[in-house]
Structure formats: C-alpha cells, structure tokens
PDB file of C-alpha atoms in Angstrom:
ATOM      1  CA  MET A  13     -94.543-286.521 149.540  1.00  0.00           C
ATOM      2  CA  LEU A  14     -98.039-284.758 150.094  1.00  0.00           C
ATOM      3  CA  ARG A  15    -101.156-286.961 150.624  1.00  0.00           C
ATOM      4  CA  ALA A  16    -104.509-286.124 148.801  1.00  0.00           C
ATOM      5  CA  PRO A  17    -106.772-284.074 150.996  1.00  0.00           C
ATOM      6  CA  THR A  18    -109.463-286.569 152.947  1.00  0.00           C
ATOM      7  CA  PRO A  19    -112.867-285.450 154.008  1.00  0.00           C
ATOM      8  CA  SER A  20    -111.427-285.365 157.490  1.00  0.00           C
ATOM      9  CA  PHE A  21    -108.564-282.994 156.578  1.00  0.00           C
ATOM     10  CA  PRO A  22    -110.100-280.722 154.278  1.00  0.00           C
ATOM     11  CA  ILE A  23    -107.506-278.500 152.957  1.00  0.00           C
ATOM     12  CA  ALA A  24    -108.804-274.480 152.735  1.00  0.00           C
ATOM     13  CA  LYS A  25    -108.170-272.817 149.455  1.00  0.00           C
ATOM     14  CA  GLN A  26    -105.546-270.126 149.918  1.00  0.00           C
ATOM     15  CA  ASP A  27    -106.668-267.771 146.998  1.00  0.00           C
ATOM     16  CA  SER A  28    -109.654-266.526 148.358  1.00  0.00           C
ATOM     17  CA  HIS A  29    -109.929-263.160 149.535  1.00  0.00           C
ATOM     18  CA  GLU A  30    -113.117-263.070 151.480  1.00  0.00           C
ATOM     19  CA  PRO A  31    -112.434-262.965 155.468  1.00  0.00           C
ATOM     20  CA  THR A  32    -113.680-266.348 157.232  1.00  0.00           C
ATOM     21  CA  GLN A  33    -115.990-266.247 160.020  1.00  0.00           C
ATOM     22  CA  ALA A  34    -113.033-266.832 162.599  1.00  0.00           C
ATOM     23  CA  ALA A  35    -111.260-263.827 160.826  1.00  0.00           C
ATOM     24  CA  LEU A  36    -114.032-261.336 161.726  1.00  0.00           C
ATOM     25  CA  PRO A  37    -114.300-259.630 164.778  1.00  0.00           C
ATOM     26  CA  PRO A  38    -116.820-260.172 167.390  1.00  0.00           C
ATOM     27  CA  PRO A  39    -119.627-257.669 167.194  1.00  0.00           C
ATOM     28  CA  TYR A  40    -119.671-255.248 170.079  1.00  0.00           C
ATOM     29  CA  VAL A  41    -122.113-256.005 172.892  1.00  0.00           C
ATOM     30  CA  PRO A  42    -122.356-253.757 175.857  1.00  0.00           C
ATOM     31  CA  ARG A  43    -121.634-255.628 179.154  1.00  0.00           C
ATOM     32  CA  ASP A  44    -124.982-254.291 180.714  1.00  0.00           C
ATOM     33  CA  ALA A  45    -127.084-255.075 177.571  1.00  0.00           C
ATOM     34  CA  HIS A  46    -126.696-259.181 178.381  1.00  0.00           C
ATOM     35  CA  PRO A  47    -125.795-260.228 181.871  1.00  0.00           C
ATOM     36  CA  THR A  48    -123.143-263.350 181.946  1.00  0.00           C
ATOM     37  CA  ALA A  49    -123.687-266.535 183.988  1.00  0.00           C
ATOM     38  CA  CYS A  50    -121.479-265.120 186.353  1.00  0.00           C
ATOM     39  CA  ASP A  51    -123.673-262.179 187.121  1.00  0.00           C
ATOM     40  CA  TRP A  52    -126.632-264.403 187.636  1.00  0.00           C
ATOM     41  CA  LEU A  53    -124.524-266.582 189.852  1.00  0.00           C
ATOM     42  CA  ARG A  54    -123.321-263.767 192.177  1.00  0.00           C
ATOM     43  CA  GLN A  55    -127.089-262.364 192.319  1.00  0.00           C
ATOM     44  CA  VAL A  56    -128.325-266.197 193.488  1.00  0.00           C
ATOM     45  CA  GLU A  57    -125.508-266.903 195.999  1.00  0.00           C
ATOM     46  CA  ALA A  58    -126.182-262.957 197.521  1.00  0.00           C
ATOM     47  CA  ILE A  59    -130.014-264.018 197.919  1.00  0.00           C
ATOM     48  CA  SER A  60    -129.182-267.223 199.307  1.00  0.00           C
ATOM     49  CA  ALA A  61    -126.856-265.762 201.900  1.00  0.00           C
ATOM     50  CA  ALA A  62    -129.435-263.459 202.878  1.00  0.00           C
ATOM     51  CA  CYS A  63    -131.980-265.889 203.354  1.00  0.00           C
ATOM     52  CA  LYS A  64    -129.958-268.366 205.437  1.00  0.00           C
ATOM     53  CA  ALA A  65    -128.882-265.401 207.750  1.00  0.00           C
ATOM     54  CA  ASP A  66    -132.382-264.189 208.057  1.00  0.00           C
ATOM     55  CA  PRO A  67    -135.298-267.201 207.069  1.00  0.00           C
ATOM     56  CA  SER A  68    -137.837-264.584 207.116  1.00  0.00           C
ATOM     57  CA  ARG A  69    -136.292-263.029 204.040  1.00  0.00           C
ATOM     58  CA  LEU A  70    -137.551-266.216 202.263  1.00  0.00           C
ATOM     59  CA  LEU A  71    -139.870-265.108 199.050  1.00  0.00           C
ATOM     60  CA  THR A  72    -143.128-266.386 198.017  1.00  0.00           C
ATOM     61  CA  THR A  73    -143.862-267.232 194.456  1.00  0.00           C
ATOM     62  CA  ASP A  74    -146.236-264.023 194.664  1.00  0.00           C
ATOM     63  CA  ALA A  75    -143.006-262.054 195.468  1.00  0.00           C
ATOM     64  CA  VAL A  76    -140.919-263.469 192.789  1.00  0.00           C
ATOM     65  CA  LEU A  77    -143.362-262.888 190.054  1.00  0.00           C
ATOM     66  CA  ALA A  78    -144.142-259.359 191.279  1.00  0.00           C
ATOM     67  CA  ALA A  79    -140.339-258.299 190.819  1.00  0.00           C
ATOM     68  CA  ILE A  80    -139.952-260.163 187.376  1.00  0.00           C
ATOM     69  CA  ALA A  81    -142.878-257.866 186.200  1.00  0.00           C
ATOM     70  CA  ALA A  82    -141.437-254.717 187.881  1.00  0.00           C
ATOM     71  CA  GLU A  83    -138.339-255.391 186.314  1.00  0.00           C
ATOM     72  CA  ARG A  84    -139.998-256.065 182.554  1.00  0.00           C
ATOM     73  CA  ALA A  85    -141.672-252.919 182.997  1.00  0.00           C
ATOM     74  CA  ALA A  86    -138.690-251.018 183.832  1.00  0.00           C
ATOM     75  CA  THR A  87    -136.552-252.490 181.086  1.00  0.00           C
ATOM     76  CA  PRO A  88    -137.065-251.064 177.701  1.00  0.00           C
ATOM     77  CA  PRO A  89    -138.107-253.400 175.142  1.00  0.00           C
ATOM     78  CA  ALA A  90    -135.372-254.956 172.534  1.00  0.00           C
ATOM     79  CA  ARG A  91    -135.231-253.877 169.080  1.00  0.00           C
TER      80      ARG A  91
END
C-alpha cells in the first residue's frame, strides 16, 4: 500500500526531462587557479618548521605585507 507524500519525503516528478543540478557535471576548474586547503596547510607547516629550525627566520608584519603585495602584483586579475 502506497502512502501519500509528506513534506519531509517529497516525491520527485519522473516525467521531467530537464537535468537536475546533481545530474550536471561540475565545472572544470584548473587546480592551480584555486589552491586547496591542503596546499595552504602544507605551506604553513613548511614555514613553521623552518622558523622552529632557525628562529631568526621569523617574519615581521612588514615582511608579510610586502610578500602579500608582491604576490598580488604577480597574479593577473581575475575576470
């Protein structure tokens, strides 16, 4: 015996020919265009290990801001 659909269990229409969002493939995004959290974590861990090995390598705020400005200048603007 079939039960009537409830708001918590909606029944999808079977006669629809339009693809659903889940059926569409994800857009292609080059890996280099969007670094992942793992890439960021690896960079932070490498910097942390280098600073622990040689405390004189600790960065100042000015050095960090200069590095960020240099990276932004080297990166082409997104369209």
